[in-house]
Each structure stands twice: as C-alpha cells, then as structure tokens.
Coordinates of C-alpha atoms in Angstrom, one line a residue:
Chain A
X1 CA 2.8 23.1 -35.0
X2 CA -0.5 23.3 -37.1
X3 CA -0.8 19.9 -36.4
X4 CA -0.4 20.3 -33.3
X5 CA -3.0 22.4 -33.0
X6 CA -5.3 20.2 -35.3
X7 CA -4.8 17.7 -32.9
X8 CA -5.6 19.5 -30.0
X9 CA -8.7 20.6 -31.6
X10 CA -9.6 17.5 -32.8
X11 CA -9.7 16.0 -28.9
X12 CA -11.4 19.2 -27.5
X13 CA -14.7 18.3 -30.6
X14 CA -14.0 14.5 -29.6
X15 CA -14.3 15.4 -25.5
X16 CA -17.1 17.4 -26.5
X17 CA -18.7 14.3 -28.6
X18 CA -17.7 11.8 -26.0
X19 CA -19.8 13.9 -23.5
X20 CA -22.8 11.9 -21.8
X21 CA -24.7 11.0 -24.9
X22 CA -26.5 14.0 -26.0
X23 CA -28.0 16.0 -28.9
X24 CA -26.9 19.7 -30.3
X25 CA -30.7 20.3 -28.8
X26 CA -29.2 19.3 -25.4
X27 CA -26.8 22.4 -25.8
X28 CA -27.5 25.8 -24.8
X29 CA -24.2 27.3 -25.7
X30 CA -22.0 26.2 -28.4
X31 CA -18.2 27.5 -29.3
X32 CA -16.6 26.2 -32.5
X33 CA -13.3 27.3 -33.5
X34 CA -14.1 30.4 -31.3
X35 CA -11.3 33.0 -30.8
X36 CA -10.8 36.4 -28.7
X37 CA -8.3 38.9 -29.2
X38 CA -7.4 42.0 -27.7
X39 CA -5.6 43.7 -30.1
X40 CA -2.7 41.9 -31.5
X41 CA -3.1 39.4 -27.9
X42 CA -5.0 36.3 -28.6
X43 CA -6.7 35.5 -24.9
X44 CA -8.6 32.7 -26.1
X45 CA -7.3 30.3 -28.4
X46 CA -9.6 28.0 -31.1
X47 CA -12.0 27.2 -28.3
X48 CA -14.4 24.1 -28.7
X49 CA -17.5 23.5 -25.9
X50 CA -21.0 22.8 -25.4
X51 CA -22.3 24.0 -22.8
X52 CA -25.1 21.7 -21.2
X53 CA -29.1 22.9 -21.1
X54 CA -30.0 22.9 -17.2
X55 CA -26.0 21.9 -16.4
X56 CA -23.7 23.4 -14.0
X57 CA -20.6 24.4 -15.8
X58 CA -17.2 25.0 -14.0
X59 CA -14.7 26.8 -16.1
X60 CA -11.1 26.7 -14.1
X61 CA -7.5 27.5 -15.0
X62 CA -4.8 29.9 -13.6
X63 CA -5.1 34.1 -13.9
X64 CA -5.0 34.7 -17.1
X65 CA -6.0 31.8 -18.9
X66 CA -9.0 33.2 -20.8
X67 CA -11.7 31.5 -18.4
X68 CA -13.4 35.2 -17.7
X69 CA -12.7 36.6 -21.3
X70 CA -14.6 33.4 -22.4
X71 CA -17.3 33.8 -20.4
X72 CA -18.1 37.4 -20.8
X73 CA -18.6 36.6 -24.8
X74 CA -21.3 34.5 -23.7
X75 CA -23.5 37.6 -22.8
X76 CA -20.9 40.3 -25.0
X77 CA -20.1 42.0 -22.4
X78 CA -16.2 42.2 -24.1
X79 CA -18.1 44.5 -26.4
X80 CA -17.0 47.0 -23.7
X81 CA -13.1 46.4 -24.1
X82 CA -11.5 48.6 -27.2
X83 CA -9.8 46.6 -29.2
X84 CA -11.6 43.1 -28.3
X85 CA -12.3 41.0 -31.3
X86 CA -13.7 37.5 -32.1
X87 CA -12.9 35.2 -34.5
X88 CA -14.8 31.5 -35.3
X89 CA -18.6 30.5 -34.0
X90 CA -20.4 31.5 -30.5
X91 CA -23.4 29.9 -30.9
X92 CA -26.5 30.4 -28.6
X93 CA -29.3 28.0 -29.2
X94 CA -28.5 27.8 -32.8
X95 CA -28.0 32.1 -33.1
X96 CA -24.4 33.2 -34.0
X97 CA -23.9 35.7 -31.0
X98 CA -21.6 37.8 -32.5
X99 CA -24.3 37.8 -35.9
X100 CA -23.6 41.8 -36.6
X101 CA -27.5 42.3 -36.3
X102 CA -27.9 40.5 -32.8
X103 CA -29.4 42.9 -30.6
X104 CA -27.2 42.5 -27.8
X105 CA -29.7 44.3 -24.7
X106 CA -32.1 41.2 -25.3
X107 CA -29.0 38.9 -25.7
X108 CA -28.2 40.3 -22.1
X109 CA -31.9 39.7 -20.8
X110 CA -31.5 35.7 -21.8
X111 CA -28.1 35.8 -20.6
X112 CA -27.4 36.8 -16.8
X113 CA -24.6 38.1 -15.1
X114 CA -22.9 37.9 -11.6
X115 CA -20.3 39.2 -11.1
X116 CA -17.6 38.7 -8.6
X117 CA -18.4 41.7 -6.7
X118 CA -21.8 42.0 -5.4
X119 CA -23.1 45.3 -7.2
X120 CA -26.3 46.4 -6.4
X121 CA -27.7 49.7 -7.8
X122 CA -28.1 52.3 -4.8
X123 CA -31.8 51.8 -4.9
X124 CA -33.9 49.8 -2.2
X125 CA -33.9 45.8 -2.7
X126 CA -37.7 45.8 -4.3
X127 CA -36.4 48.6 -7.1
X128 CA -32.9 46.3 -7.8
X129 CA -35.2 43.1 -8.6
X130 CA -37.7 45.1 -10.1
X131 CA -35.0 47.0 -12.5
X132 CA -34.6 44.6 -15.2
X133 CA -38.5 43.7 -15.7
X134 CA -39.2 47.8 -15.7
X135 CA -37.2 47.9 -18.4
X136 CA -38.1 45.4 -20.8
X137 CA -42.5 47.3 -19.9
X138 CA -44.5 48.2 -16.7
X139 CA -45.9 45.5 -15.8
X140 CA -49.3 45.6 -13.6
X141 CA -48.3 46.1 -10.2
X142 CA -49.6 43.2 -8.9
X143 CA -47.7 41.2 -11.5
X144 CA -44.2 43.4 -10.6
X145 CA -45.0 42.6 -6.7
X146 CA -45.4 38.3 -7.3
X147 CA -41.4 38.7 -10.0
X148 CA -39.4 40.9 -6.9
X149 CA -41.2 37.6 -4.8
X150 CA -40.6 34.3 -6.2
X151 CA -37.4 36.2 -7.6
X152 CA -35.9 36.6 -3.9
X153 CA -37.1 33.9 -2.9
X154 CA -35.5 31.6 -5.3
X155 CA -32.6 33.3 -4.6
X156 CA -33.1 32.3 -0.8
X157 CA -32.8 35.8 0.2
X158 CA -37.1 36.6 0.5
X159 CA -37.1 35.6 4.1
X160 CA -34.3 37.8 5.3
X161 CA -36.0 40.3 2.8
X162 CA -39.3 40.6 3.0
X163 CA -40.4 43.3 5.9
X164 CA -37.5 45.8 4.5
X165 CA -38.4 45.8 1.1
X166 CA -37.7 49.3 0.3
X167 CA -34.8 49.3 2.5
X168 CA -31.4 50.2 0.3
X169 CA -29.9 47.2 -0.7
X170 CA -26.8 49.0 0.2
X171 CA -27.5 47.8 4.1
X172 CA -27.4 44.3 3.0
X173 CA -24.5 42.1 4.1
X174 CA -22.2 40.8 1.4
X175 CA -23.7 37.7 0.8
X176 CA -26.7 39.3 0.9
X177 CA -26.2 41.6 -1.9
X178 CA -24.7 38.4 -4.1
X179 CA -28.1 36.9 -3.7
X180 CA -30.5 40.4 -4.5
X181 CA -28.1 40.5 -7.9
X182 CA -29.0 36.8 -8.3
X183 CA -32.6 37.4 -7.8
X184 CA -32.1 40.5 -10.1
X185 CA -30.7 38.4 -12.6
X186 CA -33.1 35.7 -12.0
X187 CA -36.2 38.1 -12.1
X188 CA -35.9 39.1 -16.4
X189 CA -36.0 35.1 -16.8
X190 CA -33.0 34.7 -18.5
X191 CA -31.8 31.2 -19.8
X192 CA -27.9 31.1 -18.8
X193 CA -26.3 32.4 -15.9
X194 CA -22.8 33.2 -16.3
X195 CA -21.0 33.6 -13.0
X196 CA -17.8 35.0 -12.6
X197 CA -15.9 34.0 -9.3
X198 CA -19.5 34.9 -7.5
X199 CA -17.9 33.6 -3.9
X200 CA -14.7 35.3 -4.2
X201 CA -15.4 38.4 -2.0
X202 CA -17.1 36.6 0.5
X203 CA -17.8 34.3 3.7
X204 CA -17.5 30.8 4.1
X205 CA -21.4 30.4 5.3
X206 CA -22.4 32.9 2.5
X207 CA -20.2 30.5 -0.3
X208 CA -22.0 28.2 1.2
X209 CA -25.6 29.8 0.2
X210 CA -24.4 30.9 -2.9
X211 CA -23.3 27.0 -3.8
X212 CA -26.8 25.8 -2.5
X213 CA -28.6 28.4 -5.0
X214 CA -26.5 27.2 -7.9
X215 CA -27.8 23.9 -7.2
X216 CA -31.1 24.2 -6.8
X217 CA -31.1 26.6 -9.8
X218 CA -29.5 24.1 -11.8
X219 CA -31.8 22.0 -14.0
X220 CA -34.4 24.9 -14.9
X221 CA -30.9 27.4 -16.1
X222 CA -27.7 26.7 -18.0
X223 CA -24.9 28.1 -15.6
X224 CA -21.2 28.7 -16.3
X225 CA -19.1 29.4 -13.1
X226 CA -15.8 30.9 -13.4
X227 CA -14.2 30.3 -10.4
X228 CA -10.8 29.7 -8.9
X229 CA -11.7 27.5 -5.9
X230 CA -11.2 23.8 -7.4
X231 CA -13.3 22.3 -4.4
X232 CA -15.9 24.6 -5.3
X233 CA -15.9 23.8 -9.1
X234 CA -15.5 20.4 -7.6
X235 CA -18.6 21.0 -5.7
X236 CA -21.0 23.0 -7.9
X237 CA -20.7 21.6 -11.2
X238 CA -21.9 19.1 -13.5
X239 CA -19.1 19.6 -15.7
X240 CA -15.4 21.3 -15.9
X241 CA -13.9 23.1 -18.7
X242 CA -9.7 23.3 -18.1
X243 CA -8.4 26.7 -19.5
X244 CA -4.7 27.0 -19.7
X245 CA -3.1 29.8 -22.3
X246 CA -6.3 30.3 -23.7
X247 CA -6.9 26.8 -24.8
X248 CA -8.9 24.5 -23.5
X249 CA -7.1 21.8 -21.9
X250 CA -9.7 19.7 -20.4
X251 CA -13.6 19.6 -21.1
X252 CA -15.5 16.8 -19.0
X253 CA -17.5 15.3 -16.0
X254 CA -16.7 16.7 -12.5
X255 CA -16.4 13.8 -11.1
X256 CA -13.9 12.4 -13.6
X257 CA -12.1 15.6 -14.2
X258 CA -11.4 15.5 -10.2
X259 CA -10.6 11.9 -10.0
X260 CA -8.8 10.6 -12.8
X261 CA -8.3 14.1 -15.5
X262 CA -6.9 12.6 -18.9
X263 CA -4.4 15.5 -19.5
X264 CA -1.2 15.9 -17.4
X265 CA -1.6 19.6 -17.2
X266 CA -4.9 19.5 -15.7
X267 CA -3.9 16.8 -13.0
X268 CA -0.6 19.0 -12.5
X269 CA -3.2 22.2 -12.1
X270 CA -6.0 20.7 -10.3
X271 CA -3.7 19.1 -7.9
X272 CA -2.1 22.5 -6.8
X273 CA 0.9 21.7 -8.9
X274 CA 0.9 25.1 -10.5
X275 CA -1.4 28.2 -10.8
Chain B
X1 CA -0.4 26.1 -3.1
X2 CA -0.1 22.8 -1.7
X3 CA 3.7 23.0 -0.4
X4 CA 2.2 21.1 2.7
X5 CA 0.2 18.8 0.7
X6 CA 3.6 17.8 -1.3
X7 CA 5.5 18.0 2.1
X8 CA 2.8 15.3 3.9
X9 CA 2.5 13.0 1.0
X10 CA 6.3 13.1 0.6
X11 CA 5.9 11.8 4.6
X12 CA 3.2 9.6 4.2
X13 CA 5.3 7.9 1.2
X14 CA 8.2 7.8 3.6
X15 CA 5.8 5.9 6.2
X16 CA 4.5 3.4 3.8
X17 CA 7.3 2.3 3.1
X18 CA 8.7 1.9 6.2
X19 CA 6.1 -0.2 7.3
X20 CA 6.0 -2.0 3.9
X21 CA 10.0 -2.9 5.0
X22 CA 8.7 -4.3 8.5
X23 CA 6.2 -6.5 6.7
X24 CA 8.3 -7.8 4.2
X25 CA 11.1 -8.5 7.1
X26 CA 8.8 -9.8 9.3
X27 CA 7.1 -12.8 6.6
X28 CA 10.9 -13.5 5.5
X29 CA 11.7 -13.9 9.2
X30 CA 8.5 -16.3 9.8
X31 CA 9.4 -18.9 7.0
X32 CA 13.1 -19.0 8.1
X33 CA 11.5 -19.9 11.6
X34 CA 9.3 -22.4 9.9
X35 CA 12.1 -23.7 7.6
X36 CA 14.5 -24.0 10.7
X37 CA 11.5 -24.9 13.3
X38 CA 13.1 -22.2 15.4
X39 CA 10.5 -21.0 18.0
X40 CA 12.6 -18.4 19.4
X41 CA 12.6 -16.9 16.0
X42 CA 8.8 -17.3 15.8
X43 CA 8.2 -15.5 18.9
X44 CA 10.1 -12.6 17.9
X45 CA 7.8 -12.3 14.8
X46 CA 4.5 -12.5 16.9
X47 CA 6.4 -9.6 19.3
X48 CA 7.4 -7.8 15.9
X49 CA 3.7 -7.5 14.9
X50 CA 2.7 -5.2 17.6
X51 CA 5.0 -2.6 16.2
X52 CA 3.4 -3.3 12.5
X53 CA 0.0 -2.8 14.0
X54 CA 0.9 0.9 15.5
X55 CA 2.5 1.6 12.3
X56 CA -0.9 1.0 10.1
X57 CA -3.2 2.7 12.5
X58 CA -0.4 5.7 12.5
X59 CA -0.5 5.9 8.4
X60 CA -4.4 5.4 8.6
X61 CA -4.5 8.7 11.0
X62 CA -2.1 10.7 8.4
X63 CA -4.0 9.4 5.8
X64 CA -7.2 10.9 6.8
X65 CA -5.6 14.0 8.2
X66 CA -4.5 14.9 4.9
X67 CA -7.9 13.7 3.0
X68 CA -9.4 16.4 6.2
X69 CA -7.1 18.9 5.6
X70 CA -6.0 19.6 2.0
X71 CA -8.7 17.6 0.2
X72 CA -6.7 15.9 -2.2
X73 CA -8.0 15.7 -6.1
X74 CA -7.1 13.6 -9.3
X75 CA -4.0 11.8 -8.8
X76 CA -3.0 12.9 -5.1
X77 CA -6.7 11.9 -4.4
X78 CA -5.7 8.4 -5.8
X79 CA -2.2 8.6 -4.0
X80 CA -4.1 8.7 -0.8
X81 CA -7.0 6.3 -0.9
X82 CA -4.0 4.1 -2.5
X83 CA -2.2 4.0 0.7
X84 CA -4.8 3.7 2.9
X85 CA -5.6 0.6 1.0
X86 CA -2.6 -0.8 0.7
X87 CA -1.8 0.3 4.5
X88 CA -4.4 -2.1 5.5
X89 CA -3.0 -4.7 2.9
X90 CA 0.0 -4.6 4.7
X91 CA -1.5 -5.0 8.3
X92 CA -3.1 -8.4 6.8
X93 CA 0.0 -9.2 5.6
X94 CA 1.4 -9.0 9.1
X95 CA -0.6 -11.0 11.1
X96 CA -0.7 -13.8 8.2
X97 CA 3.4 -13.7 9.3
X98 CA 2.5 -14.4 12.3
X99 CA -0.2 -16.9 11.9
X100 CA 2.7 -18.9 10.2
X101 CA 4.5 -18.4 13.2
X102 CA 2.5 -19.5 15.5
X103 CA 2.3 -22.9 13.4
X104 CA 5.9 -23.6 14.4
X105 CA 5.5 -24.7 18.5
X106 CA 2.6 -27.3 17.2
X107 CA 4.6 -28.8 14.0
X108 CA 7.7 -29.1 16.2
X109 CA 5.5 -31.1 18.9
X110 CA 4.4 -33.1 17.0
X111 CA 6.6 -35.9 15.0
X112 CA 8.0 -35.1 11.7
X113 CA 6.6 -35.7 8.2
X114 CA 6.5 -34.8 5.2
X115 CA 5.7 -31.4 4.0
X116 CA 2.9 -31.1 1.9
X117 CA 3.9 -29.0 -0.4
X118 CA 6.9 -27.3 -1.8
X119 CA 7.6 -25.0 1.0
X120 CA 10.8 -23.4 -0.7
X121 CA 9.5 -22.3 -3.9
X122 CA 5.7 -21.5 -2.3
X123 CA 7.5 -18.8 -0.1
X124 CA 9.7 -17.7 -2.5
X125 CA 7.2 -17.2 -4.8
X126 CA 5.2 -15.1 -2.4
X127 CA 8.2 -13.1 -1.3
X128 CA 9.0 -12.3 -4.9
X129 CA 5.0 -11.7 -5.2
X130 CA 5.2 -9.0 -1.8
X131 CA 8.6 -7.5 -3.2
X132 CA 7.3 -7.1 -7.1
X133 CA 3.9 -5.6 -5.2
X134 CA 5.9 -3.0 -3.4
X135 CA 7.9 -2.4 -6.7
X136 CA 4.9 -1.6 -8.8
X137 CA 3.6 1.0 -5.7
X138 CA 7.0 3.1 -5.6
X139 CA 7.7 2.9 -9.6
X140 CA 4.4 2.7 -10.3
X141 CA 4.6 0.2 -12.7
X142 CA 1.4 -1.0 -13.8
X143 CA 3.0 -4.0 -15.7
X144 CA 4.7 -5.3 -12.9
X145 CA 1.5 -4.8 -11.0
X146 CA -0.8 -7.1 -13.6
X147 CA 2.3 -10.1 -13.5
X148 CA 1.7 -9.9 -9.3
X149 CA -2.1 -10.6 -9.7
X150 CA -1.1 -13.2 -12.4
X151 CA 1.3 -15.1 -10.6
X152 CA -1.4 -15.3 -7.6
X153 CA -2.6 -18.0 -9.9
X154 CA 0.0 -20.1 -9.5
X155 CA 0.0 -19.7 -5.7
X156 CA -3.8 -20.6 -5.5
X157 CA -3.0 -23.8 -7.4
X158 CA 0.1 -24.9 -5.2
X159 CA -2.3 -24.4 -2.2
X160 CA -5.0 -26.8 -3.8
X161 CA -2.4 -29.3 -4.3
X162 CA -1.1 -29.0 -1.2
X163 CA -4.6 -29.8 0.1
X164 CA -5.0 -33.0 -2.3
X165 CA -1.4 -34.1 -0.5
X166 CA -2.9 -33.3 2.9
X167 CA -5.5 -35.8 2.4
X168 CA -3.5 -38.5 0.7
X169 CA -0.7 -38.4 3.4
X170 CA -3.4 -38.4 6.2
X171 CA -5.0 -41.9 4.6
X172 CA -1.8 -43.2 4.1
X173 CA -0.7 -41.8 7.7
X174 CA -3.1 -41.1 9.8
X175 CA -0.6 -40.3 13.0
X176 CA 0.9 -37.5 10.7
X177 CA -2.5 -35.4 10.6
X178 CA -1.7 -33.3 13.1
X179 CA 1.4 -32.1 12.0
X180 CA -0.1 -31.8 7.8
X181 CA -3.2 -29.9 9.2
X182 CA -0.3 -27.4 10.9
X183 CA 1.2 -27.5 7.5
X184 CA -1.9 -26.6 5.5
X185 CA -2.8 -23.9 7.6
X186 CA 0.6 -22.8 6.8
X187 CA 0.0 -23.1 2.7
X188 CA -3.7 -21.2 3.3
X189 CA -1.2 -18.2 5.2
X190 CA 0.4 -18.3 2.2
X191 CA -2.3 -18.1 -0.3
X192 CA -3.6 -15.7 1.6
X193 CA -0.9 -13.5 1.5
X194 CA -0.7 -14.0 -2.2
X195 CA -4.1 -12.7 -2.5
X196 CA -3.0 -9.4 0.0
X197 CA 0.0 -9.5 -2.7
X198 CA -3.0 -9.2 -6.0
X199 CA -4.8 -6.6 -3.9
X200 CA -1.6 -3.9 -3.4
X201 CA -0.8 -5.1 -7.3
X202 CA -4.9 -4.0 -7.9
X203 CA -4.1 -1.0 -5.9
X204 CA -1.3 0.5 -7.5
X205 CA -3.4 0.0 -10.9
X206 CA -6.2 1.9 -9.5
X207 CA -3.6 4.8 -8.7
X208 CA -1.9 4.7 -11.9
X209 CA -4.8 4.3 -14.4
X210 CA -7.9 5.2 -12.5
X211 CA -9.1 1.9 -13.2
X212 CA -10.6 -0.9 -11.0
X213 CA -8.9 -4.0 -12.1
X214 CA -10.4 -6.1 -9.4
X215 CA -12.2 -9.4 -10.7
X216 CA -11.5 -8.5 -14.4
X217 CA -7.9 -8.2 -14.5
X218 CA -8.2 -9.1 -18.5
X219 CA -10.4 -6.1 -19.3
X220 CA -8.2 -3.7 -17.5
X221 CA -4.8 -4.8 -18.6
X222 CA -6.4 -4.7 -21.9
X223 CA -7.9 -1.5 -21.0
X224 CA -4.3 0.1 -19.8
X225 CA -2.8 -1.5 -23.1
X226 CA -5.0 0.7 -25.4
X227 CA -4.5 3.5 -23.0
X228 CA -0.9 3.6 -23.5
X229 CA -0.5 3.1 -27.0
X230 CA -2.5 5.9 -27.3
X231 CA -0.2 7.8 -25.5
X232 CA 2.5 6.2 -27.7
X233 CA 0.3 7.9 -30.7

C-alpha cells in the first residue's frame, strides 16, 4: 500500500516536472506532500502541484474530493474550520503558508477570493471596491476614485456601473454582483485569484462574462478555478488538476487532459462516467 | 450524467457497424461479379451503393448531433471524431465497390485475356485487410490495427506489378489493351481500398492511443509499444 502511494506520488512530482518546461520561478503556488485534515478525516491526501504564474488553473473532481478544501489553504481561509489541520509544504512564492508567523490578513490581500455566491457587503458599489484598499490606509481621494475605476472596469462591470456609483450593490443583478466582488478582489492587487465554482449561481450570458474576465485576467494573475462544469474547466483554463478522494489524480494541459487524459479515472470522470 | 450520451454512442456504434456490414458485403459482392463476369450481379452493387450513401450522410448527421449536443471529451471525444472518420472511410470504400463493378460490362465486351495480376489473392488480401480494419475498430485492437496499415504494403506492390504486366501484355498484345486497362483500373480500386483499409486501421489508433500514426506508422507503434509496457509496469 505505501508503495502504492509512493508511486502515486512519484507521478503526481513527475506530471508536475513533465509540465511545459518551466522553472520553480515560473510557479506561484507550490504544494509538496501537502495534507488537510478535519479532525481524524483526511480531505486531502499527499497533494503535489504547481500552480503556474499568470496560468488559468482548473481544479475538478466529484463533491467531496478535496478540490474546495485545497483551494481555500491557498488563502487560509480553512483557518475558520475547528478542527482543520495541515500536514506537508504549501508554498507561496517560496513562503511556507502555513509558517506559524505568516500574517495571514496580508496573505489574504495577495491572495483573492470569489466565492461561489456573489457576496457583496450591503454598502453602495464605490464603498465594496473601495473596502479592501481602505483598509490596508486612506488613500488620497483622487487615488481611491482612479482603484474603484480601472478596478470595475477590468472586471467589465464600469460601464454598467459608472452613473450609480453609490447605488447599493444589493440592486445589482447576479452576475453583476460576481463581477463588483471580482473588481473588489481585483482592487487590493492581489497576485492569485482563487475561485471557487464563481458561475454556479448564475446565467448562461453572465457564465459567459465571468469566463471572458478570467481570460483576459489571465496572464497578469495566477487563477485557480474550482468548478464543476468540465466544459467550463475545459474552456477557462490553461491547465487541470483531477481531484478524486482527496488525491490528485490527474495534473496537466487542458487540452490534453480533455482529449487524451493518461489516467482511467479521469477519462471515466471527465467523460460523465461517474461523479 | 450522460445516460443519453452512453445511450447515442451505444446507437451510433450500432449504425457503424451496420453500414460497415453493407460495405464489406457490397466489395465481396463486386469481385464475385468480376470473378464470374456477372453483370447482373454488378448492377446490383452500383443499386446497393445508394443505400450505403444515405447510411454515411445519416451517421455523419448523428455524429454531429451528438458533438452539438453533449460535447463529448477524452475518449468519447475520440469515439466520435473516430466514426465520423471512419464513416467517410467506408463511403470511399463503397463507391471503390462499385467502380470495380462497373469494370465488368467493358472487360466482358471485350475479348478475353489474361489477368494482370493475381486477382484471387489481391481481393482476398483486401477483404481480410477491410475485415481486420473493422476488427481493430470494435475490439479496439491497436495491434491488429498496425498489421492492416502493414499489409497495405504488400497491396501497393501487387498493384505496381500489376502495372509492369499491363505494359508487357499490351506490347506483346496490343488487341488485349482494352480489356488490361479495364483490369488495371480494377487493381488501382483495389489499392485504393487498401489504402481506405490503413486509414480506418490509422483511425482506430488515433481512438485508442491518442496518437496520429498517419505517415510515421514506425514512431507510433513504437510509441504504443513503450506506452503499454508501461502499463505492464
């Protein structure tokens, strides 16, 4: 069984190696050996990945597989859950994220979230962008004024936006709101943008926006998308990360993980065959 | 998920096959004609093609209903593209029967010769080359597939010798030229279905392996040889 699981291991660090030729500078996020446990449970299971600089990263795999317990350790957020515990490296640009002196609020301001819900604080749309940057000083207004700008519009939302700025963001549509917690994510500068199933909750044509923002924000941010929607993943990312049972299966290209996956259970999952 | 997608490449499956049977029945029916010089026979091929015709543009239509409507991925991704190859393959394959067929009304106007070739053991071969094709698609055997494009080979170089006899026979017989030219039109047809044979054989590799094995058949059954005894390991 332990050599089983050395195996395993072995091909999830080769997968990783055989990735596009690259250097450890090329990776924003690295996991070695990288455990989660909620009490006695083990969710994620000896992980191994690097995540890409500037890539679109997919993460996939049935309920329950460890995808979203993964991706919230990227920014901590599991911190919340009594009884969560890590084991082995999660490495962000060379910093040990769970280091017990890591000071996790600026951790948070490199690290965005969205989350599958659109949650917007009941404040108007200028005041949710501006949230985040209030917090880390007070900037001159002027300065404030140009972030809640270029921050909505690179979230495509600034023309829709722009004459109702102080209207509640609470009268925005669904999709909407998904793109003001984008631009509020997007306005503290962070480096990664973790996404957890951001399309889930709402309409085809606002998927739609949401999958064009991911790629044009792609290339200046490292995103991870956890997402149940295999054409989206299919769609979105550069690369795909296969989580079964807490392992990862499958770590590779999009385009080869969708046309010709090297492991049975990610054909068999990918291909509707279970899940 | 997918109970539909299973369900419609279950039918689509069902389809090629049926059509692959009609081909196959069809080219075995067009070199008995040719071997008897029946004509009546012949025309009953050329009449059986219009059924093979509706059959591929039907299977085309289902293939691209279900690439439209379940958007297929990884291996039923390469399932479908695989038919709809193959599909076409087959249609070739059809009206190459009935070019041979329509051979038979000139060879049997004009006076007899001497076949150019070894018309027995050219058509068998490329029967056993059509059957072994279909073989590898429904077992998907990849090393019955890579012995198909081999044998194709063997084909090409019957045809060439045919032609070498065409020209001899025609200098030594020049009133017998109509009838050989007949009968090397008839050994191309056959060549040429070899070659239809290679592609389905390329085909099935492609759906099996992922891998491309047209023009360098070497690298990928070298390729698919690694591959496996990895899996061995």
């Amino acid at each position: 069984m332990t050599t089983l699981v050395q195996e395993r291991k072995n091909k999830h660090i080769q997968n990783v190696q055989n990735s596009p030729v690259m250097t450890s500078a090329d990776y924003v996020i690295t996991a070695r050996d990288f455990s989660v446990y909620y009490g006695e449970y083990k969710a994620v299971k000896d992980v191994n990945i690097a995540l890409n600089r500037g890539k679109v990263t997919s993460i996939i795999g049935p309920s329950g597989c460890g995808k979203s317990t993964f991706l919230r350790c990227i920014n901590r957020m599991n911190d919340l859950v009594p009884g969560c515990r890590t084991t082995g490296k999660l490495m962000m640009e060379g910093i040990d994220l769970y280091h017990k002196r890591l000071d996790v609020v600026e951790l948070r301001r490199k690290v965005g979230m969205v989350f599958q819900r659109p949650n917007p604080f009941p404040k108007s749309i200028y005041d949710n962008v501006a949230y985040g940057v209030r917090l880390k000083g007070r900037p001159p207004q002027t300065q404030l004024d140009g972030i809640v700008e270029t921050s909505l519009r690179r979230s495509g939302l600034w023309d829709e936006v722009k004459d109702r700025l102080k209207s509640s963001a609470l009268g925005l549509s669904g999709g909407q709101q998904q793109r003001l917690c984008i631009a509020r994510a997007l306005a503290i500068n962070p480096e990664v943008l973790l996404m957890d199933e951001p399309c889930s909750a709402l309409d085809p044509k606002s998927t739609a926006r949401i999958e064009d923002l991911i790629a044009e924000l792609s290339g200046e941010y490292t995103i991870a998308i956890v997402t149940h929607n295999m054409q989206q993943a299919a769609r979105v990312s550069d690369y795909t990360a296969f989580f079964y049972e807490g392992v990862l299966v499958e770590f590779g290209e999009t385009s080869k993980i969708f046309t010709n996956p090297k492991n049975e259970k990610t054909n068999d999952y990918i291909t509707g065959r279970f899940g | 998920m997918n109970s539909h997608l299973r369900k419609d490449i279950e039918n689509l499956k069902i389809r090629l096959f049926r059509l692959a049977a009609a081909v196959e029945e069809n080219t075995r029916r067009s070199l008995k004609a040719l071997r008897t010089l029946s004509t009546a026979l012949a025309d009953e091929v050329v009449k059986a093609d219009i059924d093979i015709d509706r059959a591929e543009i039907e299977t085309e239509e289902e293939c691209l209903k279900i690439l439209a409507l379940h958007q297929p991925v990884a291996s039923d991704l390469r399932f479908v593209i695989t038919v709809l190859k193959i599909n076409n393959e087959l249609e070739h394959m059809g009206d190459t029967a009935k070019n041979i067929a329509k051979r038979i009304a000139f060879i049997k106007a004009e006076p007899p010769c001497k076949i150019p070739f070894n018309l027995e053991q050219m058509s068998s071969r490329t029967l056993f080359m059509l059957k072994s094709s279909l073989d590898a698609f429904s077992m998907q055997d990849s090393k019955l597939a890579i012995g198909v494009c081999r044998d194709d080979e063997i084909v090409d170089s019957e045809n060439r010798e045919c032609y070498s006899n065409v020209r001899r026979q025609i200098a030594e017989s020049p009133e017998s030229a109509p009838s050989l030219i007949n009968y090397l039109l008839v050994s191309k047809s056959l060549e040429r279905m070899a070659d239809l044979c290679t592609n389905i054989a390329e085909d099935v590799i492609y759906m099996r392996h992922s891998i491309i094995a047209r023009h360098n058949l070497d690298k990928a059954a070298s390729q698919i040889e690694s591959e496996e005894s990895n899996d061995r390991v």
